[in-house]
Coordinates of C-alpha atoms in Angstrom, one line a residue:
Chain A
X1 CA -2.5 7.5 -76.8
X2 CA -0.5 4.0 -76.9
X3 CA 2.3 5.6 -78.6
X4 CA 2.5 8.4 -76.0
X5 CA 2.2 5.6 -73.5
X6 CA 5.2 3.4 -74.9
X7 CA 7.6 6.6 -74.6
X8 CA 7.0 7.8 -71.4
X9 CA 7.6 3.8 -70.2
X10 CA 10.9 3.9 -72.6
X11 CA 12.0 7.4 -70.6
X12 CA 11.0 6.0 -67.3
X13 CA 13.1 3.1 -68.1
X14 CA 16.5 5.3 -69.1
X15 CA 16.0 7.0 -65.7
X16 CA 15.9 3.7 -64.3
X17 CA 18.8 2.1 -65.7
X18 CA 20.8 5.4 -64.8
X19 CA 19.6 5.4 -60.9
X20 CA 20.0 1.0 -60.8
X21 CA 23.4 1.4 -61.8
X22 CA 24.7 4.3 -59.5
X23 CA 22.8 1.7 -56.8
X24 CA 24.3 -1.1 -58.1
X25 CA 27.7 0.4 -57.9
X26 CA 27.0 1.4 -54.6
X27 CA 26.1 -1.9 -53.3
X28 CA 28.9 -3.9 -55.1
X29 CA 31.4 -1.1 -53.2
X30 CA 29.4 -1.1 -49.8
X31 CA 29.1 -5.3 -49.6
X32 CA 32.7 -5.6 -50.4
X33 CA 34.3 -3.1 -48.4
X34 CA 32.4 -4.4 -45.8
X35 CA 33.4 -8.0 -46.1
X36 CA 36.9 -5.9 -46.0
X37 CA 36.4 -4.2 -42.7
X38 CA 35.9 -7.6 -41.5
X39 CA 39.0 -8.3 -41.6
X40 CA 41.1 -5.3 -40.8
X41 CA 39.7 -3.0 -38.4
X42 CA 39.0 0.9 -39.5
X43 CA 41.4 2.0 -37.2
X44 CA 43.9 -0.4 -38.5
X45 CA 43.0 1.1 -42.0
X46 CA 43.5 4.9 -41.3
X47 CA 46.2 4.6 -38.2
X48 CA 48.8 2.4 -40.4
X49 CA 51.0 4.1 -42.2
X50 CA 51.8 1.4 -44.3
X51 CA 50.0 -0.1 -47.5
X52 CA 51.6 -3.4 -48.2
X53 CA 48.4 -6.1 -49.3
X54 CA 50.1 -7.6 -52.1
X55 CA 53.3 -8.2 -50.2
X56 CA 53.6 -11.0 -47.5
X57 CA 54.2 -9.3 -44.2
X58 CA 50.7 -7.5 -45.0
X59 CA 49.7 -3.5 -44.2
X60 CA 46.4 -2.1 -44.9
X61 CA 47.0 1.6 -43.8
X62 CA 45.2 4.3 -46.7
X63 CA 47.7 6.9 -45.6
X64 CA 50.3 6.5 -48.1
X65 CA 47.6 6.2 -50.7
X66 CA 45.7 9.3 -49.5
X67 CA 49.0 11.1 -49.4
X68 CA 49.7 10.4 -53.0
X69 CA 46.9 11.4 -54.0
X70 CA 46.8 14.7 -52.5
X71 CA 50.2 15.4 -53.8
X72 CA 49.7 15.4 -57.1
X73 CA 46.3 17.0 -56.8
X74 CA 47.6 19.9 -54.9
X75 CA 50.4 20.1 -57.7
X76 CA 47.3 19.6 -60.5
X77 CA 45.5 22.5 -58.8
X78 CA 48.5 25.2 -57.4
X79 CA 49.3 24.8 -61.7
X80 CA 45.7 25.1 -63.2
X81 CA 44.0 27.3 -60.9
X82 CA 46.6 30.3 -61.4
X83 CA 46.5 29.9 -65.4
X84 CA 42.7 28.9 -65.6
X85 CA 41.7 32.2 -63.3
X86 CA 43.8 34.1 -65.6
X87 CA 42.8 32.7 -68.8
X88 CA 39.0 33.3 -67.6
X89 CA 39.7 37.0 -67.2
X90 CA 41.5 37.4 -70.2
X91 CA 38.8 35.7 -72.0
X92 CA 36.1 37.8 -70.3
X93 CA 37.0 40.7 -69.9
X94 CA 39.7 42.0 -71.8
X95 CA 39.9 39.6 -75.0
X96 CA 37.3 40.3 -78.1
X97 CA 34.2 38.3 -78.7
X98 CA 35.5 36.9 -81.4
X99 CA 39.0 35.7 -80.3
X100 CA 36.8 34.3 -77.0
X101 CA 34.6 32.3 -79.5
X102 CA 37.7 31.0 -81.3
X103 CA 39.8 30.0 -77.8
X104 CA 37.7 28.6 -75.6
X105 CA 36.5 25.9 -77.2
X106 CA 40.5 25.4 -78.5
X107 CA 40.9 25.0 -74.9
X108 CA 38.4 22.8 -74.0
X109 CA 40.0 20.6 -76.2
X110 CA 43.1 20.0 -73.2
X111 CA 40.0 18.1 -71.7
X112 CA 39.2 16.4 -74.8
X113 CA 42.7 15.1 -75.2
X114 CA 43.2 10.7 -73.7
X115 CA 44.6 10.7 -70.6
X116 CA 46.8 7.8 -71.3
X117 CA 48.3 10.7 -74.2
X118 CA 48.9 12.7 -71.1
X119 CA 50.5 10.3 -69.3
X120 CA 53.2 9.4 -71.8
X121 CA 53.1 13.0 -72.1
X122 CA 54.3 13.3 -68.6
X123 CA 56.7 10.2 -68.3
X124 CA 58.4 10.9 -72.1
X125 CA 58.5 14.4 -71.6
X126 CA 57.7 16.6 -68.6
X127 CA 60.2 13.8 -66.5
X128 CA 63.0 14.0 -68.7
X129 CA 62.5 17.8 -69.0
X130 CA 62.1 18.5 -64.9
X131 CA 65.9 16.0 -64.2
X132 CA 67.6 18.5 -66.8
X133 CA 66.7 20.5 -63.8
X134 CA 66.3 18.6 -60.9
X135 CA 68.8 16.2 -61.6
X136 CA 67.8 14.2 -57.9
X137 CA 64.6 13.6 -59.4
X138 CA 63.2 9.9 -60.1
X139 CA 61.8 8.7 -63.0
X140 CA 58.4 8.1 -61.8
X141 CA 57.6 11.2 -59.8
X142 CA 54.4 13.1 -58.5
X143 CA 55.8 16.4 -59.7
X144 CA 55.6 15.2 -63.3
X145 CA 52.2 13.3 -63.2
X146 CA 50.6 16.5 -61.3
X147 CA 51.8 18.8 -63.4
X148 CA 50.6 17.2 -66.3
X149 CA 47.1 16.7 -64.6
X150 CA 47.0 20.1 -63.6
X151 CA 47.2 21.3 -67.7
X152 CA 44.3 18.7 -67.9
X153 CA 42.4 20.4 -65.9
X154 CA 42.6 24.2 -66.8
X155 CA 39.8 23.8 -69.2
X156 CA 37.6 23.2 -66.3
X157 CA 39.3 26.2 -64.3
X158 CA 38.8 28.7 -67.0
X159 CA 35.7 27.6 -69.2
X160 CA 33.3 27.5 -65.8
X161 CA 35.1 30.3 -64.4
X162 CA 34.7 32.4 -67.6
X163 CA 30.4 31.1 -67.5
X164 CA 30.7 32.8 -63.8
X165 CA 32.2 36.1 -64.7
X166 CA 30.2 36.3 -68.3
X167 CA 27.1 35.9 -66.0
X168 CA 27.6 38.3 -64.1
X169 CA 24.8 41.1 -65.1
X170 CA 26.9 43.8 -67.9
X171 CA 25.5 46.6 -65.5
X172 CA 28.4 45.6 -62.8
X173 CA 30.9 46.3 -65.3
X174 CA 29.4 49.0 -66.9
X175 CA 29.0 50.6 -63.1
X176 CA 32.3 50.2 -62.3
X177 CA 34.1 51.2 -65.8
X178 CA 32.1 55.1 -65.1
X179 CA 33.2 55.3 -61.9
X180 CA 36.8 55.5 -63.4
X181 CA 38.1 51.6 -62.4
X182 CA 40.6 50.3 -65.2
X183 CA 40.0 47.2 -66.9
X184 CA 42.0 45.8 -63.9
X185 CA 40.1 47.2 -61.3
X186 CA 36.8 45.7 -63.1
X187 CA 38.0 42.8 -62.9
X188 CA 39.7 42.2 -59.7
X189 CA 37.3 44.3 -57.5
X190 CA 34.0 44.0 -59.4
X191 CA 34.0 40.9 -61.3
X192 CA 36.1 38.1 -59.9
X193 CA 33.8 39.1 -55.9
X194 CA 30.5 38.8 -57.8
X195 CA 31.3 35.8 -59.5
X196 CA 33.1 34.2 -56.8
X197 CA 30.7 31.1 -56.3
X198 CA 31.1 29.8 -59.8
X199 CA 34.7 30.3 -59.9
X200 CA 35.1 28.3 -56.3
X201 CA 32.4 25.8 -57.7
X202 CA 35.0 25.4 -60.8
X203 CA 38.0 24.8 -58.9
X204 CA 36.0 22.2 -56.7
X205 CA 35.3 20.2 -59.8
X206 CA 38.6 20.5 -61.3
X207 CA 39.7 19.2 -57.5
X208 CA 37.1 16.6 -58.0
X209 CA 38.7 15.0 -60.9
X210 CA 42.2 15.3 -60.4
X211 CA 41.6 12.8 -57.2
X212 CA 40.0 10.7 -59.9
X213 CA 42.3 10.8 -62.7
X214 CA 44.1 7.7 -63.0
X215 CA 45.7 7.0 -66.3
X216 CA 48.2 10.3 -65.1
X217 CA 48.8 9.4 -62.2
X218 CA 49.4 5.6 -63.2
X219 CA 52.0 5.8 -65.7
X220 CA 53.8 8.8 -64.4
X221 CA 53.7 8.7 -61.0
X222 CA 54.8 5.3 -59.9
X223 CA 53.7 2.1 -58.0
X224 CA 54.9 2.6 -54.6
X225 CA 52.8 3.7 -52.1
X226 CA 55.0 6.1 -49.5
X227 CA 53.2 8.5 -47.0
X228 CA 55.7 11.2 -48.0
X229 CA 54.6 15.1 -49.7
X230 CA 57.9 14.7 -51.3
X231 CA 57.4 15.8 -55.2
X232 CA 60.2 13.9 -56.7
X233 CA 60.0 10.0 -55.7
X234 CA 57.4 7.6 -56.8
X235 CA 54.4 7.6 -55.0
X236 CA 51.3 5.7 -55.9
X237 CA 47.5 7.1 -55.9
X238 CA 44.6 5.5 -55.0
X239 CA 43.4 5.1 -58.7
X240 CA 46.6 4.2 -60.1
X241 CA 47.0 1.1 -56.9
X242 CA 43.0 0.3 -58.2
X243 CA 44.3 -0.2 -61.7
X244 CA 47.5 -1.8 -60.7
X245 CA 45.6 -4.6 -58.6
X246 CA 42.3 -4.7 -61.2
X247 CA 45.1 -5.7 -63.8
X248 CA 47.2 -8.0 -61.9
X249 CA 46.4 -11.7 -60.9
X250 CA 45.1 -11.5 -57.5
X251 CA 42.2 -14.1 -56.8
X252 CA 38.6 -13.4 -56.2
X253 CA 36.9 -12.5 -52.8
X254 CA 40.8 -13.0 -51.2
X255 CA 41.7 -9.7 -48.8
X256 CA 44.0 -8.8 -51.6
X257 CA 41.0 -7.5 -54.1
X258 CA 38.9 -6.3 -51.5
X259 CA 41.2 -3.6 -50.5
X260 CA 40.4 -2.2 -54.1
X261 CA 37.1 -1.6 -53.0
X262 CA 37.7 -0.5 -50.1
X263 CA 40.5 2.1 -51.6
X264 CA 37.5 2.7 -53.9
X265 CA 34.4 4.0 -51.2
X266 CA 37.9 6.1 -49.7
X267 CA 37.9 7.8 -53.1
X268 CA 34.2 7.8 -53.6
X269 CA 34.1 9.3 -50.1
X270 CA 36.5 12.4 -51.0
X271 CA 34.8 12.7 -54.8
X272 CA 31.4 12.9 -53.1
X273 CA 32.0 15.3 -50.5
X274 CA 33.6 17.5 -53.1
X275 CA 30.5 17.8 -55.6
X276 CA 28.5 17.9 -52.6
X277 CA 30.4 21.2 -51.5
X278 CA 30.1 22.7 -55.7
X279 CA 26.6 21.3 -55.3
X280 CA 26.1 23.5 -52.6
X281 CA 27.7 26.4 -53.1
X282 CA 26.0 26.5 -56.7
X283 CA 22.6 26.3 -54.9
X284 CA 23.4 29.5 -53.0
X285 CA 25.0 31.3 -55.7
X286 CA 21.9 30.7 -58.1
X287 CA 19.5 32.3 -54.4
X288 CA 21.8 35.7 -54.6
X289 CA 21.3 36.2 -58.7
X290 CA 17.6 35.0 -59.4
Chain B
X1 CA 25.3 80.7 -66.9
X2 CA 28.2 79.3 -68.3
X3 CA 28.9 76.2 -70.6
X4 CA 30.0 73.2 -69.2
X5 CA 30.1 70.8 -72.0
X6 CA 29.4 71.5 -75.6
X7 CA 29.3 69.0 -78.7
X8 CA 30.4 69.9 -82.2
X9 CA 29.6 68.5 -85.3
X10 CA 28.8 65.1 -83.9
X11 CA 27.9 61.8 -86.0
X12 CA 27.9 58.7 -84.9
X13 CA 27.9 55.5 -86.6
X14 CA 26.8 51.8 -85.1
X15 CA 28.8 50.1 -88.4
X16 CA 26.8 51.3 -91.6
X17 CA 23.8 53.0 -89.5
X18 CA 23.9 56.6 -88.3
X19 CA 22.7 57.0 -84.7
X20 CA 23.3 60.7 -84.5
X21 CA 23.4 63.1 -87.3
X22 CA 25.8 66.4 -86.7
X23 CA 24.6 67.3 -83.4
X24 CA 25.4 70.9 -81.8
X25 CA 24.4 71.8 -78.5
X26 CA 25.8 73.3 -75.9
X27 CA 25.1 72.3 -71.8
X28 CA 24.9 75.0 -69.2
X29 CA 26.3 74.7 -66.2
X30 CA 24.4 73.6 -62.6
X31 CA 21.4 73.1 -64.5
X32 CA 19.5 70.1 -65.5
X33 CA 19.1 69.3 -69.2
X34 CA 16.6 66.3 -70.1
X35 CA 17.0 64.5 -73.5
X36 CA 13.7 62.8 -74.5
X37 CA 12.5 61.6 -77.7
X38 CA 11.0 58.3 -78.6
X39 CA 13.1 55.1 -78.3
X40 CA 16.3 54.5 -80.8
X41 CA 16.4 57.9 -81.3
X42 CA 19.7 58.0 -80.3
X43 CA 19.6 60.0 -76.8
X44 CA 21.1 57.2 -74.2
X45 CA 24.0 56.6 -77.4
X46 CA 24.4 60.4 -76.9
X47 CA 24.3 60.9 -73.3
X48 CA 27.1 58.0 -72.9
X49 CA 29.6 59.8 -75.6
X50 CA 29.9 62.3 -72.6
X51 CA 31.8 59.7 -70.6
X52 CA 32.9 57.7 -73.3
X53 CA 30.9 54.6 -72.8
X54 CA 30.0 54.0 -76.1
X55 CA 33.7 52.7 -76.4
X56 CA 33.6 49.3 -75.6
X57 CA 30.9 48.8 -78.7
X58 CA 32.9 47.0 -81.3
X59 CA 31.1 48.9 -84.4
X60 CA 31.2 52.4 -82.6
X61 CA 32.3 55.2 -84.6
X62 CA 32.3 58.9 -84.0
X63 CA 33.1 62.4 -85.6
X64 CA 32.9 65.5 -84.5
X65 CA 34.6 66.8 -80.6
X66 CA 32.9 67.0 -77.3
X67 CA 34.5 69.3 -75.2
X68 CA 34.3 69.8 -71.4
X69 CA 35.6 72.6 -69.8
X70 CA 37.1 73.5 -73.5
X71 CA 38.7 70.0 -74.0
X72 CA 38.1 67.9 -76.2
X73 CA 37.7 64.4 -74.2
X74 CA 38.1 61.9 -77.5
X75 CA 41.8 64.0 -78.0
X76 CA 44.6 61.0 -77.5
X77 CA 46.3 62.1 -74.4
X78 CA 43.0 62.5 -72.4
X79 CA 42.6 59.7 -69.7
X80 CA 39.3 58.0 -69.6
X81 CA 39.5 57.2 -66.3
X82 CA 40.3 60.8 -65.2
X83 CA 37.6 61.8 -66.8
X84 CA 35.2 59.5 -65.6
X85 CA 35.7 60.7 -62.0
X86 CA 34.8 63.9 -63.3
X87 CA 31.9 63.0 -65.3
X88 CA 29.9 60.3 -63.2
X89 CA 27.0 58.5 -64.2
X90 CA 24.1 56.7 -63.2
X91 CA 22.2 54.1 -64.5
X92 CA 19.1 52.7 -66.0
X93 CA 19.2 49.7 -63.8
X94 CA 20.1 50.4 -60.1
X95 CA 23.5 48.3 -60.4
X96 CA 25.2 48.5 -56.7
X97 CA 28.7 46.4 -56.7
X98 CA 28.0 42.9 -54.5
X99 CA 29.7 44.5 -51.8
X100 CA 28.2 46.2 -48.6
X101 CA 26.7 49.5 -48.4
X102 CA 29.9 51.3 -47.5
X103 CA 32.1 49.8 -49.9
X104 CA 29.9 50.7 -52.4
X105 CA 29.7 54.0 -52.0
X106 CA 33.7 54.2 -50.7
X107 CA 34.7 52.4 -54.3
X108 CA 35.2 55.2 -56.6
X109 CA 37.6 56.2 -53.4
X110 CA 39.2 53.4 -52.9
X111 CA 40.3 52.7 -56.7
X112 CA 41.7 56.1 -56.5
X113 CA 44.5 54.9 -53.9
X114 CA 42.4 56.5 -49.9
X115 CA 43.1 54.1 -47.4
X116 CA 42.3 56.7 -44.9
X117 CA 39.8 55.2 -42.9
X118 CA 38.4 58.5 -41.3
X119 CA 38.4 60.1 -44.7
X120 CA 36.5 57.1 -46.4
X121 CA 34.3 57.0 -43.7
X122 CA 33.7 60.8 -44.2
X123 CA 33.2 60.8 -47.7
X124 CA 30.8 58.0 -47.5
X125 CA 28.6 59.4 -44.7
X126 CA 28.4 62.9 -46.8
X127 CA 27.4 61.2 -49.8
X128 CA 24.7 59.3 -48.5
X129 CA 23.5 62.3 -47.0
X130 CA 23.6 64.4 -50.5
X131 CA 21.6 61.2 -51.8
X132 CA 19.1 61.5 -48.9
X133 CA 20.0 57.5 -47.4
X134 CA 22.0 58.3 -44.8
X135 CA 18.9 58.1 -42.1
X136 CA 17.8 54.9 -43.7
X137 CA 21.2 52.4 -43.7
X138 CA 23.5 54.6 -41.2
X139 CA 22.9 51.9 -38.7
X140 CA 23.1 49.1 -42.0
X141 CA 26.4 50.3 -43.2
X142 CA 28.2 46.6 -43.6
X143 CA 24.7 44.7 -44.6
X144 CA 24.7 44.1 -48.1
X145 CA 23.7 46.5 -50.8
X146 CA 21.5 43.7 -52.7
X147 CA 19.4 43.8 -49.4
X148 CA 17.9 47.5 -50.0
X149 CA 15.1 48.1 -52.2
X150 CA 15.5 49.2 -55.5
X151 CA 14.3 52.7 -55.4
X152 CA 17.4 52.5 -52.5
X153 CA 19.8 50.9 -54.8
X154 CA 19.4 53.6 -57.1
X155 CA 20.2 55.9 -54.4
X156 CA 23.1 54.7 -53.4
X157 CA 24.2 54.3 -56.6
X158 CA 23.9 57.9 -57.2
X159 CA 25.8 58.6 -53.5
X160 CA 28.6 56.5 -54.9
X161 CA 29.0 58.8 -57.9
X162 CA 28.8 61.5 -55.6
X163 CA 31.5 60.2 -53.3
X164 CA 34.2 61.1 -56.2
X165 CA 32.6 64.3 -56.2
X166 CA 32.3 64.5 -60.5
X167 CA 31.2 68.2 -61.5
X168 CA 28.6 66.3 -64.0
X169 CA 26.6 63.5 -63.7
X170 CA 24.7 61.9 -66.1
X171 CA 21.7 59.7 -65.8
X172 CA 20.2 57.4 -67.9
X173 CA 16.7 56.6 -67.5
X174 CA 17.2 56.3 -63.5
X175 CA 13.5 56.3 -62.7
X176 CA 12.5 53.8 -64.9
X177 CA 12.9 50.6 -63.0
X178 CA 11.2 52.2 -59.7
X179 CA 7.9 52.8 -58.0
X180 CA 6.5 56.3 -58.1
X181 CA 7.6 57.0 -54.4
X182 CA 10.8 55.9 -55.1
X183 CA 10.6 57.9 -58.3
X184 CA 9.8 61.2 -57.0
X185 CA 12.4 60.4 -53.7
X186 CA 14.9 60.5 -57.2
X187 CA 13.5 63.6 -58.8
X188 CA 13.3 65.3 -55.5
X189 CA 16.9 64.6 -54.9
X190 CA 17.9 65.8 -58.9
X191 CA 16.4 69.0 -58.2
X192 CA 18.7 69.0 -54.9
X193 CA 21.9 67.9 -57.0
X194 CA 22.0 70.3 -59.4
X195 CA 23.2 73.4 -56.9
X196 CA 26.3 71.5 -57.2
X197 CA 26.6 69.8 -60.1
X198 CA 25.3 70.1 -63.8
X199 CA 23.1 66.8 -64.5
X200 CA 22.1 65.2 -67.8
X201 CA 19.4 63.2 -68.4
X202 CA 17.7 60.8 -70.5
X203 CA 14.2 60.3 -69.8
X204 CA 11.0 58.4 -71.4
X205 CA 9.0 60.0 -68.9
X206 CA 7.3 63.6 -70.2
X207 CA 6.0 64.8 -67.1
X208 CA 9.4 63.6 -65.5
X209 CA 11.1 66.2 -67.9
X210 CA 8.9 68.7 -67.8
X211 CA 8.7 68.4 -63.3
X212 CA 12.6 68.3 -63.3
X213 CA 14.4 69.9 -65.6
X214 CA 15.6 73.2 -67.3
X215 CA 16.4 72.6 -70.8
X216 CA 15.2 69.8 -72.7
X217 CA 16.2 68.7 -76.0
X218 CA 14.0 66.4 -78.1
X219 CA 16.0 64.2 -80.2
X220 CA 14.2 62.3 -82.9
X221 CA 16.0 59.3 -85.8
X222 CA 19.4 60.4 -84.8
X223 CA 18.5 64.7 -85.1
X224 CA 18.3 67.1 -82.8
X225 CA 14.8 68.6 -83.6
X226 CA 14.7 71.1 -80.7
X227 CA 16.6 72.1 -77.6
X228 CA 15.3 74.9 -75.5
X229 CA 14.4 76.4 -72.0
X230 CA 12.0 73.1 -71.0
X231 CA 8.8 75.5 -70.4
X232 CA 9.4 77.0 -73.9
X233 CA 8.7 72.9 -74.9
X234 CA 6.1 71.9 -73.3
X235 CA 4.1 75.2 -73.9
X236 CA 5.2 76.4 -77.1
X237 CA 7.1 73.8 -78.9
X238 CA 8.3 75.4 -82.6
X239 CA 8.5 72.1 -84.2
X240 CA 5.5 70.2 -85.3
X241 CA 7.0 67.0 -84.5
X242 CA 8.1 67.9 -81.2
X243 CA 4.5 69.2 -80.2
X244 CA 3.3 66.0 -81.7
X245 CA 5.7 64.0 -79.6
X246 CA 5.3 65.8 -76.0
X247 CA 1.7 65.7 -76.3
X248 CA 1.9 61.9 -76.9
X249 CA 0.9 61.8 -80.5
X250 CA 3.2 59.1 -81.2
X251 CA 6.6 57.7 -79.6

């Protein structure tokens, strides 16, 4: 009975330490941000289109950061959901059971892979690859960095997407192959509408994180913040401005490193809502099949 | 009566086991024929060799031809999806398409290229008539078809292999997931269907055979034991194992 006793306290206590530090986290962002606010007004913070702490004539507007960040997002999703849609219904519905065994975890392995890889990846070979085309286009680029990000993220595109269509009950495939439909049909009429929640719910997690990948985005993409959708000059992300000030020598409790905090709760704001959404949507979808 | 469909010679292997061993039989034409026999006797594998659904099993092998209408539909230059609009089936499971009543039962149109609304919306209205829903959704059309009840769903899964108006339909055990009002709503509308069409089906159920069909053929370890006039079974039965089998001896 002690024994049973001393395990449920040692689980309790794992729970714990998970839910303290997701409240911890919280605080530390919260308290700081804050003392941030304090000092530059919201409106200031959204309104400017500037973001210029670490120089002296100082800007705090998120825009420019905001803007990078959707950039190469955007780029990271309009290249992985196409392939990772495609790749799910090849997997499930044309490609044999064996072959599907055999692939998908090969391509899980793109997730698998250090970002930092990726992000030389991108500057020492997507860049230099893209001006043999583009010749206008600058060495630190969002094209580059999203590109890259979006083959990062097609594991999550096609591996939940593929769980979606697999789970759809056999009998909806079965229906529609004897009422004549080609494997195309199937799949585009039958399939891909009944397992439509999951496959949203995977691109809203592969959305999710591309706005948190930083390593990418960081070496690839540049350093300078620019409220711009142009693809081919530097811009700079939220992450990668976090790691560029996290690494530099700006002092304690100065305005400087609180905007990384409060650049951090705008990022923890967008991530949230995201898996809030999936959260959702997953709720429903499991309602309709259960 | 005439013969619709006819198999010759037929065995069929699942890898290194025989499911069916040389069946001949042939199928007459607007009646209904009810395969029974006790389960893994190979009736559903043989029902679905009729519209060629037993070719997306990876081990699947068959010999012998099954002809319909004098062709032999495993011949290379047959179409499986022609065929299937002519040979429609319904199964076990009522398994309506996530969509809304309508475009259920318009799909086997609709993948055939009609975009003619008036002509959809014909062909939909007719077939839920011929499969006796039309009275309960016709004001429900665009709710969803997950909302009906089952013995419904099964309906309108048999008006939406109506609406591609197939010459033979085959059924699969279409009773067995449904209350015994929506069962006998089912049977009642079989014994409807098959002025028009010639109907196969696989059943568990004896008195279900015996209340709906013509001809019944008992299948038993992958043989046909007996196939004849279905009151010639059920009252006089010339093989021992069949008798043994309808009265419920075993199976």
């Amino acid at each position: 009975m002690k024994k049973e006793k001393i395990i449920e306290g040692l689980l309790k206590f794992s729970a714990l330490v998970t839910i303290l530090t997701t409240v911890g986290i919280l605080y530390v962002l919260l308290s700081e941000s804050i003392a941030f606010f304090r000092e530059v007004s919201i409106w200031e913070f959204i309104t400017d289109k500037e973001w210029t702490p670490l120089f002296v004539k100082k800007h705090f507007g998120i825009m420019p950061l905001v803007a990078g960040t959707l950039l190469t997002t955007f780029i990271a999703i309009s290249v992985a959901l196409p392939i990772g849609i495609t790749i799910a219904i090849y997997l499930s519905e044309y490609a044999h059971k064996r072959f599907k065994k055999i692939v998908k975890p090969l391509l899980e392995i793109l997730a698998a892979v250090p970002t930092v890889v990726y992000g030389f990846f991108a500057l020492t070979v997507v860049t230099p690859f893209l001006q043999s085309i583009i010749p206008s286009i600058s060495g630190f680029n969002a094209l580059s960095a999203g590109i890259v990000m979006g083959i990062m993220i097609i594991p999550y595109v096609s591996s939940l997407s593929e769980d979606a269509l697999s789970a759809v009950p056999k009998e909806l495939r079965n229906g529609s192959y004897a009422m004549g439909s080609t494997r195309l049909q199937t799949a585009f009429k039958v399939m891909v509408p009944a397992a439509s929640s999951g496959i949203i719910v995977s691109v809203i997690l592969a959305f999710s994180r591309a706005i948190g990948e930083t390593m990418i985005v960081a070496i690839a993409a540049g350093q300078q913040p620019r409220l711009t959708m142009n693809p081919l000059v530097p811009i700079e992300t939220i992450t990668a401005y976090i790691v560029q000030v996290s690494l530099g020598d700006v002092q304690h409790n100065s305005i400087e490193y609180r905007t990384i905090f409060a650049a951090g709760i705008t990022l923890f704001i967008f991530t949230f809502i995201l898996n809030n959404i999936g959260f959702y949507i997953r709720k429903k979808y499991r309602e309709q099949y259960e | 009566m005439e013969n619709v469909l006819e198999a010759k010679n037929v065995n069929v292997f699942y890898g290194d086991f025989q499911a069916l061993k040389n069946i001949n039989m042939k199928f007459k034409k607007n009646a209904v024929t009810a395969l029974i026999g006790p389960s893994g006797c190979g009736k559903s594998t043989y029902l679905r060799l009729f519209n060629r659904m037993n070719d997306y099993i990876d081990s699947f092998n068959m010999q012998g031809d099954i002809m319909v209408e004098n062709k032999n539909i495993y011949n290379k230059e047959i179409v499986v999806e022609e065929l299937r609009k002519k040979i429609g089936m319904v199964f076990q499971k009522p398994n309506p398409f996530p969509k809304s009543i309508f475009e259920n039962v318009a799909y086997g149109l609709k993948i055939q290229g009609v975009t003619n609304k008036a002509v959809l919306k014909n062909a939909v209205r007719k077939a839920l008539q011929q499969a006796a829903l039309w009275d309960e959704v016709k004001l429900d059309l665009d709710k969803s078809a997950l909302a009906l009840s089952g013995g419904q769903q099964q309906r309108l899964c048999i008006a939406r292999t109506l609406a591609v108006e197939p010459s033979i339909i085959l059924m699969d055990e279409p009773t067995s997931a449904l209350d015994p009002i929506a069962t006998a709503k089912v049977e009642e509308l079989i014994r409807e269907l098959k002025q028009k069409y010639t109907i196969i089906i696989v059943t568990h159920n004896m008195q279900q055979a015996s209340r709906i069909s013509d001809y019944t053929a008992f299948f038993y370890m992958g043989e046909m034991i007996e196939y004849n006039k279905t009151d010639t079974i059920f009252t006089n039965p010339q093989h021992e194992r069949t008798q043994n089998y309808i009265t419920g001896r075993f199976g």
